PDB file of C-alpha atoms and ligand atoms in Angstrom:
ATOM      1  CA  LEU A   1     129.179  42.498  68.641  1.00 91.00           C
ATOM      2  CA  PHE A   2     125.200  42.696  69.505  1.00 91.00           C
ATOM      3  CA  VAL A   3     123.143  40.840  66.646  1.00 91.00           C
ATOM      4  CA  GLU A   4     119.303  41.332  66.571  1.00 87.00           C
ATOM      5  CA  GLN A   5     118.759  37.668  65.230  1.00 85.00           C
ATOM      6  CA  PRO A   6     118.430  35.093  67.920  1.00 87.00           C
ATOM      7  CA  LEU A   7     121.841  33.029  68.122  1.00 94.00           C
ATOM      8  CA  ALA A   8     122.200  29.252  67.855  1.00 94.00           C
ATOM      9  CA  GLU A   9     125.106  27.022  67.235  1.00 94.00           C
ATOM     10  CA  GLY A  10     125.428  26.366  63.436  1.00 95.00           C
ATOM     11  CA  ALA A  11     123.449  29.514  62.370  1.00 94.00           C
ATOM     12  CA  THR A  12     124.792  31.710  59.511  1.00 95.00           C
ATOM     13  CA  LEU A  13     124.112  35.341  59.834  1.00 94.00           C
ATOM     14  CA  ASN A  14     124.332  38.023  57.153  1.00 93.00           C
ATOM     15  CA  ILE A  15     125.694  41.308  58.966  1.00 93.00           C
ATOM     16  CA  SER A  16     125.400  44.469  57.004  1.00 91.00           C
ATOM     17  CA  GLY A  17     125.044  48.107  57.932  1.00 89.00           C
ATOM     18  CA  ASN A  18     126.979  49.889  60.875  1.00 86.00           C
ATOM     19  CA  SER A  19     128.040  46.512  62.448  1.00 87.00           C
ATOM     20  CA  ALA A  20     129.428  45.146  58.684  1.00 91.00           C
ATOM     21  CA  HIS A  21     131.115  48.586  58.702  1.00 89.00           C
ATOM     22  CA  TYR A  22     132.847  48.155  61.922  1.00 88.00           C
ATOM     23  CA  LEU A  23     133.881  44.519  61.527  1.00 90.00           C
ATOM     24  CA  ILE A  24     135.109  45.142  57.974  1.00 90.00           C
ATOM     25  CA  GLY A  25     136.387  48.805  57.832  1.00 89.00           C
ATOM     26  CA  VAL A  26     137.326  49.413  61.661  1.00 88.00           C
ATOM     27  CA  MET A  27     138.450  45.884  62.797  1.00 89.00           C
ATOM     28  CA  ARG A  28     139.456  44.758  59.145  1.00 90.00           C
ATOM     29  CA  LEU A  29     138.355  41.152  59.763  1.00 92.00           C
ATOM     30  CA  LYS A  30     139.317  38.683  56.949  1.00 93.00           C
ATOM     31  CA  GLU A  31     137.721  35.182  56.341  1.00 94.00           C
ATOM     32  CA  GLY A  32     138.336  32.904  59.108  1.00 96.00           C
ATOM     33  CA  ALA A  33     138.781  35.623  61.758  1.00 95.00           C
ATOM     34  CA  PRO A  34     136.692  34.866  65.043  1.00 95.00           C
ATOM     35  CA  VAL A  35     134.024  37.220  66.321  1.00 94.00           C
ATOM     36  CA  LYS A  36     132.097  37.117  69.777  1.00 94.00           C
ATOM     37  CA  LEU A  37     128.309  37.728  69.434  1.00 94.00           C
ATOM     38  CA  PHE A  38     125.422  38.327  71.839  1.00 93.00           C
ATOM     39  CA  ASP A  39     121.815  38.611  71.176  1.00 93.00           C
ATOM     40  CA  ASP A  40     120.398  39.801  74.687  1.00 91.00           C
ATOM     41  CA  VAL A  41     118.723  36.612  75.039  1.00 91.00           C
ATOM     42  CA  SER A  42     120.541  33.317  74.802  1.00 91.00           C
ATOM     43  CA  GLY A  43     124.067  34.491  75.822  1.00 92.00           C
ATOM     44  CA  GLU A  44     127.392  34.825  74.152  1.00 94.00           C
ATOM     45  CA  TYR A  45     128.762  32.934  71.292  1.00 96.00           C
ATOM     46  CA  LEU A  46     132.002  32.488  69.239  1.00 97.00           C
ATOM     47  CA  ALA A  47     131.349  32.718  65.552  1.00 96.00           C
ATOM     48  CA  THR A  48     133.651  32.680  62.381  1.00 97.00           C
ATOM     49  CA  VAL A  49     133.957  35.171  59.419  1.00 96.00           C
ATOM     50  CA  THR A  50     132.981  32.946  56.450  1.00 95.00           C
ATOM     51  CA  GLU A  51     132.518  35.632  53.781  1.00 94.00           C
ATOM     52  CA  THR A  52     133.429  39.353  53.507  1.00 92.00           C
ATOM     53  CA  HIS A  53     132.015  41.570  50.820  1.00 92.00           C
ATOM     54  CA  LYS A  54     132.279  45.532  50.234  1.00 87.00           C
ATOM     55  CA  ARG A  55     129.355  46.292  52.578  1.00 89.00           C
ATOM     56  CA  ASP A  56     128.312  42.943  54.385  1.00 93.00           C
ATOM     57  CA  LEU A  57     129.866  39.981  55.617  1.00 94.00           C
ATOM     58  CA  VAL A  58     128.649  36.368  56.643  1.00 96.00           C
ATOM     59  CA  LEU A  59     129.347  34.944  59.911  1.00 95.00           C
ATOM     60  CA  THR A  60     128.961  31.134  60.792  1.00 96.00           C
ATOM     61  CA  VAL A  61     128.114  30.421  64.849  1.00 96.00           C
ATOM     62  CA  ASP A  62     130.347  27.878  66.082  1.00 96.00           C
ATOM     63  CA  ALA A  63     130.025  27.555  69.664  1.00 96.00           C
ATOM     64  CA  LYS A  64     128.128  29.010  72.893  1.00 96.00           C
ATOM     65  CA  LEU A  65     130.549  30.743  75.187  1.00 95.00           C
ATOM     66  CA  HIS A  66     128.276  31.762  77.976  1.00 92.00           C
ATOM     67  CA  ASP A  67     124.656  32.021  78.906  1.00 92.00           C
ATOM     68  CA  ARG A  68     123.069  35.551  78.989  1.00 90.00           C
ATOM     69  CA  GLU A  69     124.648  37.078  82.091  1.00 88.00           C
ATOM     70  CA  PHE A  70     122.910  37.381  85.588  1.00 86.00           C
ATOM     71  CA  THR A  71     121.604  40.964  85.732  1.00 88.00           C
ATOM     72  CA  PRO A  72     121.522  42.619  89.150  1.00 92.00           C
ATOM     73  CA  ASP A  73     118.025  43.796  89.614  1.00 96.00           C
ATOM     74  CA  LEU A  74     118.584  47.589  89.681  1.00 98.00           C
ATOM     75  CA  TRP A  75     116.560  50.238  87.778  1.00 98.00           C
ATOM     76  CA  ILE A  76     117.672  53.780  87.285  1.00 98.00           C
ATOM     77  CA  CYS A  77     114.707  56.327  87.204  1.00 98.00           C
ATOM     78  CA  GLN A  78     116.348  59.315  85.859  1.00 98.00           C
ATOM     79  CA  ALA A  79     114.772  62.712  85.029  1.00 98.00           C
ATOM     80  CA  LEU A  80     115.342  63.909  81.548  1.00 98.00           C
ATOM     81  CA  ILE A  81     118.404  66.342  81.303  1.00 98.00           C
ATOM     82  CA  LYS A  82     120.160  67.635  78.308  1.00 96.00           C
ATOM     83  CA  LYS A  83     120.493  65.094  75.581  1.00 95.00           C
ATOM     84  CA  ASP A  84     124.210  64.412  75.536  1.00 95.00           C
ATOM     85  CA  ARG A  85     124.438  64.247  79.200  1.00 97.00           C
ATOM     86  CA  PHE A  86     121.363  62.151  79.202  1.00 97.00           C
ATOM     87  CA  ASP A  87     122.887  59.629  76.550  1.00 96.00           C
ATOM     88  CA  TRP A  88     126.145  59.434  78.830  1.00 97.00           C
ATOM     89  CA  ILE A  89     124.177  58.238  81.805  1.00 98.00           C
ATOM     90  CA  ALA A  90     122.416  55.560  79.616  1.00 96.00           C
ATOM     91  CA  GLU A  91     125.840  54.479  78.567  1.00 96.00           C
ATOM     92  CA  LYS A  92     127.301  54.463  82.085  1.00 97.00           C
ATOM     93  CA  ALA A  93     124.139  52.820  83.540  1.00 97.00           C
ATOM     94  CA  CYS A  94     124.649  50.085  80.983  1.00 96.00           C
ATOM     95  CA  GLU A  95     128.312  49.428  81.670  1.00 96.00           C
ATOM     96  CA  LEU A  96     127.515  49.394  85.441  1.00 96.00           C
ATOM     97  CA  GLY A  97     124.950  46.647  84.924  1.00 95.00           C
ATOM     98  CA  VAL A  98     121.484  48.141  85.766  1.00 97.00           C
ATOM     99  CA  ALA A  99     118.418  45.987  84.467  1.00 97.00           C
ATOM    100  CA  ARG A 100     116.100  48.664  83.385  1.00 98.00           C
ATOM    101  CA  PHE A 101     116.268  52.423  82.628  1.00 98.00           C
ATOM    102  CA  VAL A 102     113.288  54.599  83.214  1.00 98.00           C
ATOM    103  CA  PRO A 103     113.071  58.057  81.752  1.00 98.00           C
ATOM    104  CA  VAL A 104     111.351  60.290  84.063  1.00 98.00           C
ATOM    105  CA  LEU A 105     109.522  63.695  83.230  1.00 98.00           C
ATOM    106  CA  THR A 106     109.198  66.133  86.305  1.00 98.00           C
ATOM    107  CA  ALA A 107     108.383  69.787  86.466  1.00 98.00           C
ATOM    108  CA  ARG A 108     111.969  71.136  86.006  1.00 98.00           C
ATOM    109  CA  CYS A 109     112.927  69.038  83.206  1.00 97.00           C
ATOM    110  CA  VAL A 110     114.214  71.243  80.345  1.00 95.00           C
ATOM    111  CA  VAL A 111     113.826  68.571  77.842  1.00 93.00           C
ATOM    112  CA  ASP A 112     110.390  66.843  77.513  1.00 93.00           C
ATOM    113  CA  LYS A 113     111.165  64.051  74.981  1.00 94.00           C
ATOM    114  CA  VAL A 114     113.402  61.037  74.732  1.00 95.00           C
ATOM    115  CA  LYS A 115     114.435  59.008  71.768  1.00 93.00           C
ATOM    116  CA  GLU A 116     114.481  55.536  72.980  1.00 93.00           C
ATOM    117  CA  ASP A 117     116.316  54.153  69.717  1.00 94.00           C
ATOM    118  CA  ARG A 118     119.157  56.797  70.469  1.00 95.00           C
ATOM    119  CA  LEU A 119     119.508  55.527  74.133  1.00 96.00           C
ATOM    120  CA  ARG A 120     119.490  51.926  72.838  1.00 96.00           C
ATOM    121  CA  ALA A 121     122.262  52.476  70.361  1.00 95.00           C
ATOM    122  CA  HIS A 122     124.379  54.108  73.132  1.00 95.00           C
ATOM    123  CA  MET A 123     123.613  50.885  75.396  1.00 96.00           C
ATOM    124  CA  ILE A 124     124.588  48.508  72.670  1.00 95.00           C
ATOM    125  CA  GLU A 125     127.876  50.282  72.043  1.00 93.00           C
ATOM    126  CA  ALA A 126     128.634  50.355  75.523  1.00 95.00           C
ATOM    127  CA  ALA A 127     127.768  46.749  76.272  1.00 94.00           C
ATOM    128  CA  GLU A 128     129.847  45.625  73.219  1.00 92.00           C
ATOM    129  CA  GLN A 129     132.535  47.758  74.868  1.00 91.00           C
ATOM    130  CA  CYS A 130     132.317  46.188  78.236  1.00 91.00           C
ATOM    131  CA  GLU A 131     131.283  42.637  77.198  1.00 89.00           C
ATOM    132  CA  ARG A 132     128.008  42.824  78.821  1.00 92.00           C
ATOM    133  CA  THR A 133     125.704  39.925  77.426  1.00 91.00           C
ATOM    134  CA  ALA A 134     122.447  41.631  78.404  1.00 92.00           C
ATOM    135  CA  LEU A 135     120.984  45.044  77.697  1.00 96.00           C
ATOM    136  CA  PRO A 136     118.920  47.143  79.961  1.00 96.00           C
ATOM    137  CA  VAL A 137     115.389  47.286  79.081  1.00 97.00           C
ATOM    138  CA  ILE A 138     114.265  51.024  78.115  1.00 97.00           C
ATOM    139  CA  ASP A 139     110.845  52.007  79.692  1.00 97.00           C
ATOM    140  CA  PRO A 140     108.800  54.735  77.638  1.00 97.00           C
ATOM    141  CA  LEU A 141     108.803  58.135  79.340  1.00 97.00           C
ATOM    142  CA  ALA A 142     107.080  58.455  82.675  1.00 98.00           C
ATOM    143  CA  ARG A 143     105.754  61.322  84.525  1.00 98.00           C
ATOM    144  CA  ILE A 144     106.890  61.046  88.149  1.00 98.00           C
ATOM    145  CA  ASP A 145     103.267  61.339  89.461  1.00 98.00           C
ATOM    146  CA  ALA A 146     102.301  58.322  87.199  1.00 98.00           C
ATOM    147  CA  LEU A 147     105.726  56.504  88.065  1.00 98.00           C
ATOM    148  CA  LEU A 148     104.857  56.739  91.881  1.00 98.00           C
ATOM    149  CA  ALA A 149     101.301  55.687  91.419  1.00 98.00           C
ATOM    150  CA  LYS A 150     102.172  52.391  89.566  1.00 98.00           C
ATOM    151  CA  TRP A 151     105.269  51.757  91.604  1.00 98.00           C
ATOM    152  CA  PRO A 152     105.964  47.848  92.343  1.00 97.00           C
ATOM    153  CA  ALA A 153     105.419  47.338  96.004  1.00 97.00           C
ATOM    154  CA  ASP A 154     108.498  44.909  96.262  1.00 96.00           C
ATOM    155  CA  ARG A 155     110.931  47.311  94.908  1.00 98.00           C
ATOM    156  CA  THR A 156     112.876  49.945  97.010  1.00 98.00           C
ATOM    157  CA  LEU A 157     112.911  53.231  95.507  1.00 98.00           C
ATOM    158  CA  TYR A 158     116.420  54.963  96.683  1.00 98.00           C
ATOM    159  CA  PHE A 159     115.289  58.634  96.435  1.00 98.00           C
ATOM    160  CA  CYS A 160     118.720  60.503  95.673  1.00 98.00           C
ATOM    161  CA  ASP A 161     117.937  63.805  97.507  1.00 98.00           C
ATOM    162  CA  GLU A 162     120.733  66.252  98.048  1.00 97.00           C
ATOM    163  CA  ARG A 163     118.400  67.882 100.569  1.00 96.00           C
ATOM    164  CA  GLY A 164     119.337  65.001 102.863  1.00 93.00           C
ATOM    165  CA  GLY A 165     118.767  61.553 103.631  1.00 95.00           C
ATOM    166  CA  GLU A 166     120.446  58.225 105.079  1.00 97.00           C
ATOM    167  CA  PRO A 167     123.915  57.711 103.641  1.00 97.00           C
ATOM    168  CA  PHE A 168     123.321  55.531 100.745  1.00 97.00           C
ATOM    169  CA  SER A 169     126.054  53.050 101.728  1.00 93.00           C
ATOM    170  CA  ASP A 170     124.120  52.403 104.981  1.00 94.00           C
ATOM    171  CA  ALA A 171     120.342  52.361 103.446  1.00 93.00           C
ATOM    172  CA  THR A 172     120.730  49.816 100.869  1.00 92.00           C
ATOM    173  CA  ARG A 173     118.948  46.328 101.492  1.00 89.00           C
ATOM    174  CA  PRO A 174     118.695  43.231  99.713  1.00 88.00           C
ATOM    175  CA  GLY A 175     116.063  42.843  96.963  1.00 93.00           C
ATOM    176  CA  PRO A 176     114.713  44.587  93.880  1.00 96.00           C
ATOM    177  CA  GLY A 177     115.879  48.359  94.045  1.00 98.00           C
ATOM    178  CA  ALA A 178     115.678  51.507  91.917  1.00 98.00           C
ATOM    179  CA  VAL A 179     117.650  54.912  92.095  1.00 98.00           C
ATOM    180  CA  LEU A 180     115.701  58.035  91.413  1.00 98.00           C
ATOM    181  CA  ILE A 181     117.706  61.209  90.128  1.00 98.00           C
ATOM    182  CA  GLY A 182     116.245  64.356  89.423  1.00 98.00           C
ATOM    183  CA  PRO A 183     116.977  66.991  86.751  1.00 98.00           C
ATOM    184  CA  GLU A 184     119.412  69.872  86.562  1.00 97.00           C
ATOM    185  CA  GLY A 185     117.043  72.048  88.653  1.00 97.00           C
ATOM    186  CA  GLY A 186     116.178  69.423  91.195  1.00 98.00           C
ATOM    187  CA  PHE A 187     112.618  68.086  92.261  1.00 98.00           C
ATOM    188  CA  THR A 188     110.115  70.719  93.070  1.00 98.00           C
ATOM    189  CA  ASP A 189     108.998  71.139  96.776  1.00 98.00           C
ATOM    190  CA  SER A 190     105.771  69.268  95.984  1.00 98.00           C
ATOM    191  CA  GLU A 191     107.486  66.298  94.050  1.00 98.00           C
ATOM    192  CA  ASN A 192     109.951  65.959  96.850  1.00 98.00           C
ATOM    193  CA  ALA A 193     107.183  65.332  99.441  1.00 98.00           C
ATOM    194  CA  ALA A 194     105.274  63.242  97.154  1.00 98.00           C
ATOM    195  CA  ILE A 195     108.129  61.101  96.733  1.00 98.00           C
ATOM    196  CA  ARG A 196     109.196  60.727 100.297  1.00 98.00           C
ATOM    197  CA  ALA A 197     105.428  60.150 101.076  1.00 98.00           C
ATOM    198  CA  HIS A 198     105.566  57.064  98.857  1.00 98.00           C
ATOM    199  CA  PRO A 199     105.841  53.615 101.000  1.00 98.00           C
ATOM    200  CA  CYS A 200     108.674  52.227  99.006  1.00 98.00           C
ATOM    201  CA  ALA A 201     110.868  55.390  98.974  1.00 98.00           C
ATOM    202  CA  ARG A 202     114.122  55.758 101.130  1.00 98.00           C
ATOM    203  CA  PRO A 203     115.691  59.273 100.856  1.00 98.00           C
ATOM    204  CA  VAL A 204     119.288  58.818 100.418  1.00 98.00           C
ATOM    205  CA  SER A 205     122.435  60.968 100.357  1.00 98.00           C
ATOM    206  CA  LEU A 206     125.438  60.804  98.046  1.00 98.00           C
ATOM    207  CA  GLY A 207     127.414  63.140 100.473  1.00 97.00           C
ATOM    208  CA  PRO A 208     127.320  66.682 101.424  1.00 97.00           C
ATOM    209  CA  ARG A 209     128.062  68.132  98.073  1.00 97.00           C
ATOM    210  CA  ILE A 210     125.393  69.005  95.200  1.00 98.00           C
ATOM    211  CA  LEU A 211     126.188  66.685  92.517  1.00 98.00           C
ATOM    212  CA  ARG A 212     125.308  67.178  88.710  1.00 98.00           C
ATOM    213  CA  ALA A 213     122.416  64.618  87.779  1.00 98.00           C
ATOM    214  CA  ASP A 214     124.849  62.631  85.762  1.00 98.00           C
ATOM    215  CA  THR A 215     127.536  62.412  88.575  1.00 98.00           C
ATOM    216  CA  ALA A 216     124.894  61.353  91.001  1.00 98.00           C
ATOM    217  CA  ALA A 217     123.514  58.747  88.707  1.00 98.00           C
ATOM    218  CA  VAL A 218     127.056  56.960  88.365  1.00 98.00           C
ATOM    219  CA  ALA A 219     127.519  57.452  92.134  1.00 98.00           C
ATOM    220  CA  ALA A 220     124.263  55.857  93.197  1.00 98.00           C
ATOM    221  CA  ILE A 221     124.459  52.949  90.734  1.00 98.00           C
ATOM    222  CA  SER A 222     127.908  52.472  92.004  1.00 97.00           C
ATOM    223  CA  VAL A 223     127.031  52.382  95.404  1.00 97.00           C
ATOM    224  CA  TRP A 224     123.967  50.033  95.086  1.00 97.00           C
ATOM    225  CA  MET A 225     126.225  47.741  92.718  1.00 96.00           C
ATOM    226  CA  SER A 226     129.123  47.734  95.400  1.00 94.00           C
ATOM    227  CA  LYS A 227     126.496  45.876  97.929  1.00 92.00           C
ATOM    228  CA  ASN A 228     124.161  44.045  95.725  1.00 89.00           C
ATOM    229  CA  GLY A 229     125.557  43.718  92.406  1.00 81.00           C
ATOM    230  CA  ASP A 230     126.809  40.059  92.154  1.00 79.00           C
TER     231      ASP A 230
HETATM  232  N1  LIG B 301     118.774  70.903  93.851  1.00 55.70           N
HETATM  233  C1  LIG B 301     119.855  70.939  93.190  1.00 55.70           C
HETATM  234  C2  LIG B 301     120.607  72.198  93.283  1.00 55.70           C
HETATM  235  O1  LIG B 301     120.459  73.086  94.054  1.00 55.70           O
HETATM  236  O2  LIG B 301     121.527  72.701  92.352  1.00 55.70           O
HETATM  237  C3  LIG B 301     119.806  70.615  91.519  1.00 55.70           C
HETATM  238  C4  LIG B 301     119.740  69.083  91.615  1.00 55.70           C
HETATM  239  S1  LIG B 301     121.094  68.218  91.062  1.00 55.70           S
HETATM  240  C5  LIG B 301     121.910  69.116  90.051  1.00 55.70           C
HETATM  241  C6  LIG B 301     120.531  66.759  90.302  1.00 55.70           C
HETATM  242  C7  LIG B 301     119.950  65.701  90.997  1.00 55.70           C
HETATM  243  O3  LIG B 301     121.010  65.025  91.555  1.00 55.70           O
HETATM  244  C8  LIG B 301     119.116  65.992  92.491  1.00 55.70           C
HETATM  245  O4  LIG B 301     117.744  65.990  91.976  1.00 55.70           O
HETATM  246  C9  LIG B 301     119.425  64.680  92.980  1.00 55.70           C
HETATM  247  O5  LIG B 301     118.581  63.593  92.683  1.00 55.70           O
HETATM  248  C10 LIG B 301     120.840  64.279  92.696  1.00 55.70           C
HETATM  249  N2  LIG B 301     121.858  64.764  93.825  1.00 55.70           N
HETATM  250  C11 LIG B 301     122.784  65.601  93.552  1.00 55.70           C
HETATM  251  N3  LIG B 301     123.616  65.933  94.599  1.00 55.70           N
HETATM  252  C12 LIG B 301     123.250  64.587  95.618  1.00 55.70           C
HETATM  253  C13 LIG B 301     123.449  64.380  96.869  1.00 55.70           C
HETATM  254  N4  LIG B 301     124.446  65.148  97.576  1.00 55.70           N
HETATM  255  N5  LIG B 301     122.839  63.326  97.527  1.00 55.70           N
HETATM  256  C14 LIG B 301     121.928  62.709  96.870  1.00 55.70           C
HETATM  257  N6  LIG B 301     121.311  63.089  95.522  1.00 55.70           N
HETATM  258  C15 LIG B 301     122.281  64.199  94.906  1.00 55.70           C
END
C-alpha cells in the first residue's frame, strides 16, 4: 500500500479514505494483520494493523523490508491521446518501471489537457499491484517544441516513428533514455522534421505495422527495458 507519510520503524500511521476502505472493506484486515507499505522515498516496510474502526485504521510500522527500488533511467514522452487510453499508458509505464512520464502536446492531439492527479492515482494503483516501491515522476504538460528546446543533452531521445528508423532493439544504447510516441493522428511533417533534427534524437522503428499509440508505448518501453532495465 502506498502512503504519503514518510515511513520509519516504530511510526504509527492513521489510514483513512480509499486506502482504509481497501484494507478494511476489500482486504477485510483485522487487528494483528500484516501490511506492506511504501512511501516512494525510503523503501518498503512491514506494518501491523493495531486498531480498526468503521472508516479508518491504525498501523504500526515494524521493520524495513527493502530500500526504494533502483529505477531504470527511462522517460516516456507521450503525446496526449483519448483519456482512458492515456491513463492506460500511465498504468503500464508504471508497471514496466519508467522513471518519468512526460505528457506532450502536439498539433494533432485531440485532447489538450491532462489531469496529473488522475494519472498519479492510476500509477499508485499499478505500483501497489506490481509491488514497485518507486512511482514515476509526472511532468506538467509540455508542447513538443518546448520539450525539444530544453532537452537534456545527456539523454537519448528514441523517436518512435512509424515512417521508419533503426530497429529499436538495435538502436538502444547505455545511458539515460526517453521514448517519444505521437498521438492517434501521428506527428505532422514539420514536427517529424524538427524531432529528427534534434541532436539527441534517434528515429526508431517498432516494426512494419502502424501501431496504436498505446501499443507503441508499451512496445517501446519493453524493448528499452529488455536491454537496459536492470
Ligand atoms: N501516422 C499514423 C497513421 O498513419 O495512422 C498514426 C500514428 S500511430 C497511431 C501513433 C504513434 O505510435 C506514432 O506517432 C508513433 O510514435 C508510434 N508508432 C506506431 N507504429 C509505430 C512503428 N511501427 N514504429 C515506431 N513507432 C510507431
